[in-house]
PDB file of C-alpha atoms in Angstrom:
ATOM      1  CA  UNK O   1       7.543-173.613 -13.270  1.00  0.00           C
ATOM      2  CA  UNK O   2       7.418-173.424  -9.632  1.00  0.00           C
ATOM      3  CA  UNK O   3       9.019-170.167  -8.518  1.00  0.00           C
ATOM      4  CA  UNK O   4      11.580-171.999  -5.921  1.00  0.00           C
ATOM      5  CA  UNK O   5      12.757-174.650  -9.283  1.00  0.00           C
ATOM      6  CA  UNK O   6      13.144-171.447 -11.869  1.00  0.00           C
ATOM      7  CA  UNK O   7      15.177-169.125  -8.856  1.00  0.00           C
ATOM      8  CA  UNK O   8      17.748-172.064  -8.318  1.00  0.00           C
ATOM      9  CA  UNK O   9      17.969-173.110 -12.005  1.00  0.00           C
ATOM     10  CA  UNK O  10      19.351-169.938 -13.568  1.00  0.00           C
ATOM     11  CA  UNK O  11      20.742-171.379 -17.062  1.00  0.00           C
ATOM     12  CA  UNK O  12      19.287-173.515 -19.531  1.00  0.00           C
ATOM     13  CA  UNK O  13      22.515-176.037 -19.028  1.00  0.00           C
ATOM     14  CA  UNK O  14      21.590-175.984 -15.249  1.00  0.00           C
ATOM     15  CA  UNK O  15      17.814-177.127 -16.070  1.00  0.00           C
ATOM     16  CA  UNK O  16      18.907-179.344 -19.043  1.00  0.00           C
ATOM     17  CA  UNK O  17      21.241-181.471 -16.330  1.00  0.00           C
ATOM     18  CA  UNK O  18      18.374-181.607 -14.401  1.00  0.00           C
ATOM     19  CA  UNK O  19      16.311-183.494 -16.054  1.00  0.00           C
ATOM     20  CA  UNK O  20      18.996-185.416 -17.712  1.00  0.00           C
ATOM     21  CA  UNK O  21      19.815-186.863 -14.226  1.00  0.00           C
ATOM     22  CA  UNK O  22      16.656-186.880 -13.317  1.00  0.00           C
ATOM     23  CA  UNK O  23      15.812-189.520 -16.050  1.00  0.00           C
ATOM     24  CA  UNK O  24      18.747-191.227 -15.670  1.00  0.00           C
ATOM     25  CA  UNK O  25      18.451-192.072 -11.946  1.00  0.00           C
ATOM     26  CA  UNK O  26      14.835-193.017 -13.010  1.00  0.00           C
ATOM     27  CA  UNK O  27      15.471-195.602 -15.140  1.00  0.00           C
ATOM     28  CA  UNK O  28      18.780-197.008 -13.270  1.00  0.00           C
ATOM     29  CA  UNK O  29      16.003-197.817 -10.297  1.00  0.00           C
ATOM     30  CA  UNK O  30      13.627-199.313 -12.503  1.00  0.00           C
ATOM     31  CA  UNK O  31      16.475-201.485 -13.356  1.00  0.00           C
ATOM     32  CA  UNK O  32      16.921-202.208 -10.129  1.00  0.00           C
ATOM     33  CA  UNK O  33      13.268-203.439  -9.429  1.00  0.00           C
ATOM     34  CA  UNK O  34      13.539-205.079 -12.454  1.00  0.00           C
ATOM     35  CA  UNK O  35      15.849-207.869 -11.146  1.00  0.00           C
ATOM     36  CA  UNK O  36      14.989-208.975  -7.756  1.00  0.00           C
ATOM     37  CA  UNK O  37      13.424-211.637  -8.888  1.00  0.00           C
ATOM     38  CA  UNK O  38      15.938-212.401 -10.940  1.00  0.00           C
ATOM     39  CA  UNK O  39      18.011-211.762  -7.682  1.00  0.00           C
ATOM     40  CA  UNK O  40      15.710-214.330  -5.420  1.00  0.00           C
ATOM     41  CA  UNK O  41      16.014-216.932  -8.828  1.00  0.00           C
ATOM     42  CA  UNK O  42      19.800-216.952  -8.129  1.00  0.00           C
ATOM     43  CA  UNK O  43      19.799-217.031  -5.207  1.00  0.00           C
ATOM     44  CA  UNK O  44      18.230-220.494  -4.723  1.00  0.00           C
ATOM     45  CA  UNK O  45      21.356-221.837  -6.766  1.00  0.00           C
ATOM     46  CA  UNK O  46      23.347-221.491  -3.725  1.00  0.00           C
ATOM     47  CA  UNK O  47      20.897-223.768  -1.051  1.00  0.00           C
ATOM     48  CA  UNK O  48      21.323-227.349  -1.610  1.00  0.00           C
ATOM     49  CA  UNK O  49      18.994-229.394  -3.171  1.00  0.00           C
ATOM     50  CA  UNK O  50      17.823-231.151   0.003  1.00  0.00           C
ATOM     51  CA  UNK O  51      17.000-227.956   1.458  1.00  0.00           C
ATOM     52  CA  UNK O  52      15.036-226.649  -1.032  1.00  0.00           C
ATOM     53  CA  UNK O  53      12.155-228.071  -0.655  1.00  0.00           C
ATOM     54  CA  UNK O  54      11.718-225.851   2.849  1.00  0.00           C
ATOM     55  CA  UNK O  55      12.023-222.463   1.055  1.00  0.00           C
ATOM     56  CA  UNK O  56      10.605-223.119  -2.325  1.00  0.00           C
ATOM     57  CA  UNK O  57       7.370-221.009  -1.203  1.00  0.00           C
ATOM     58  CA  UNK O  58       9.168-218.468   0.295  1.00  0.00           C
ATOM     59  CA  UNK O  59      11.071-217.892  -3.013  1.00  0.00           C
ATOM     60  CA  UNK O  60       7.328-217.613  -5.062  1.00  0.00           C
ATOM     61  CA  UNK O  61       6.427-215.372  -2.858  1.00  0.00           C
ATOM     62  CA  UNK O  62       9.331-212.811  -3.719  1.00  0.00           C
ATOM     63  CA  UNK O  63       9.130-213.873  -6.893  1.00  0.00           C
ATOM     64  CA  UNK O  64       5.752-213.063  -6.926  1.00  0.00           C
ATOM     65  CA  UNK O  65       6.319-209.662  -4.764  1.00  0.00           C
ATOM     66  CA  UNK O  66       9.016-208.584  -6.920  1.00  0.00           C
ATOM     67  CA  UNK O  67       6.808-209.147  -9.778  1.00  0.00           C
ATOM     68  CA  UNK O  68       4.161-206.899  -8.670  1.00  0.00           C
ATOM     69  CA  UNK O  69       6.750-204.413  -6.844  1.00  0.00           C
ATOM     70  CA  UNK O  70       7.979-204.179 -10.650  1.00  0.00           C
ATOM     71  CA  UNK O  71       4.356-203.717 -12.112  1.00  0.00           C
ATOM     72  CA  UNK O  72       3.828-200.641  -9.254  1.00  0.00           C
ATOM     73  CA  UNK O  73       7.370-199.549 -10.232  1.00  0.00           C
ATOM     74  CA  UNK O  74       6.687-199.612 -13.880  1.00  0.00           C
ATOM     75  CA  UNK O  75       3.345-197.451 -13.299  1.00  0.00           C
ATOM     76  CA  UNK O  76       5.206-194.414 -11.099  1.00  0.00           C
ATOM     77  CA  UNK O  77       8.217-194.825 -13.681  1.00  0.00           C
ATOM     78  CA  UNK O  78       5.846-193.454 -16.597  1.00  0.00           C
ATOM     79  CA  UNK O  79       4.265-191.100 -14.552  1.00  0.00           C
ATOM     80  CA  UNK O  80       7.975-189.336 -13.301  1.00  0.00           C
ATOM     81  CA  UNK O  81       8.652-189.606 -17.192  1.00  0.00           C
ATOM     82  CA  UNK O  82       5.799-188.154 -17.959  1.00  0.00           C
ATOM     83  CA  UNK O  83       6.085-185.195 -15.713  1.00  0.00           C
ATOM     84  CA  UNK O  84      10.228-184.763 -16.746  1.00  0.00           C
ATOM     85  CA  UNK O  85       9.387-184.277 -19.972  1.00  0.00           C
ATOM     86  CA  UNK O  86       6.150-182.044 -18.923  1.00  0.00           C
ATOM     87  CA  UNK O  87       9.331-179.995 -17.269  1.00  0.00           C
ATOM     88  CA  UNK O  88      11.653-180.437 -19.754  1.00  0.00           C
ATOM     89  CA  UNK O  89       9.473-178.753 -22.164  1.00  0.00           C
ATOM     90  CA  UNK O  90       8.335-175.674 -19.665  1.00  0.00           C
ATOM     91  CA  UNK O  91      12.531-175.473 -19.040  1.00  0.00           C
ATOM     92  CA  UNK O  92      12.560-175.156 -22.981  1.00  0.00           C
ATOM     93  CA  UNK O  93      10.180-172.574 -23.577  1.00  0.00           C
ATOM     94  CA  UNK O  94      11.400-170.252 -20.705  1.00  0.00           C
ATOM     95  CA  UNK O  95      14.926-170.236 -22.070  1.00  0.00           C
ATOM     96  CA  UNK O  96      13.640-169.698 -25.946  1.00  0.00           C
TER      97      UNK O  96
END
């Protein structure tokens, strides 16, 4: 564990709270990223029917872009999750 992190986390409880908080927040951010395409489609329901042909391309771009961004976010999430699990293992070993 890096020295600044080890020095700032004095108790096992603080270390576990840090990893739990980071895991919870990362899941929340992933949920927000996943909802972007659905929000775009949901917003389309508020557009008058006569205007839909004018904006359908924009909605498609937002949906495809949101889906690609979610895939990238999920990949980053998996990397962070692995790092958090490694941190938790180090913290658990140190507290034993």
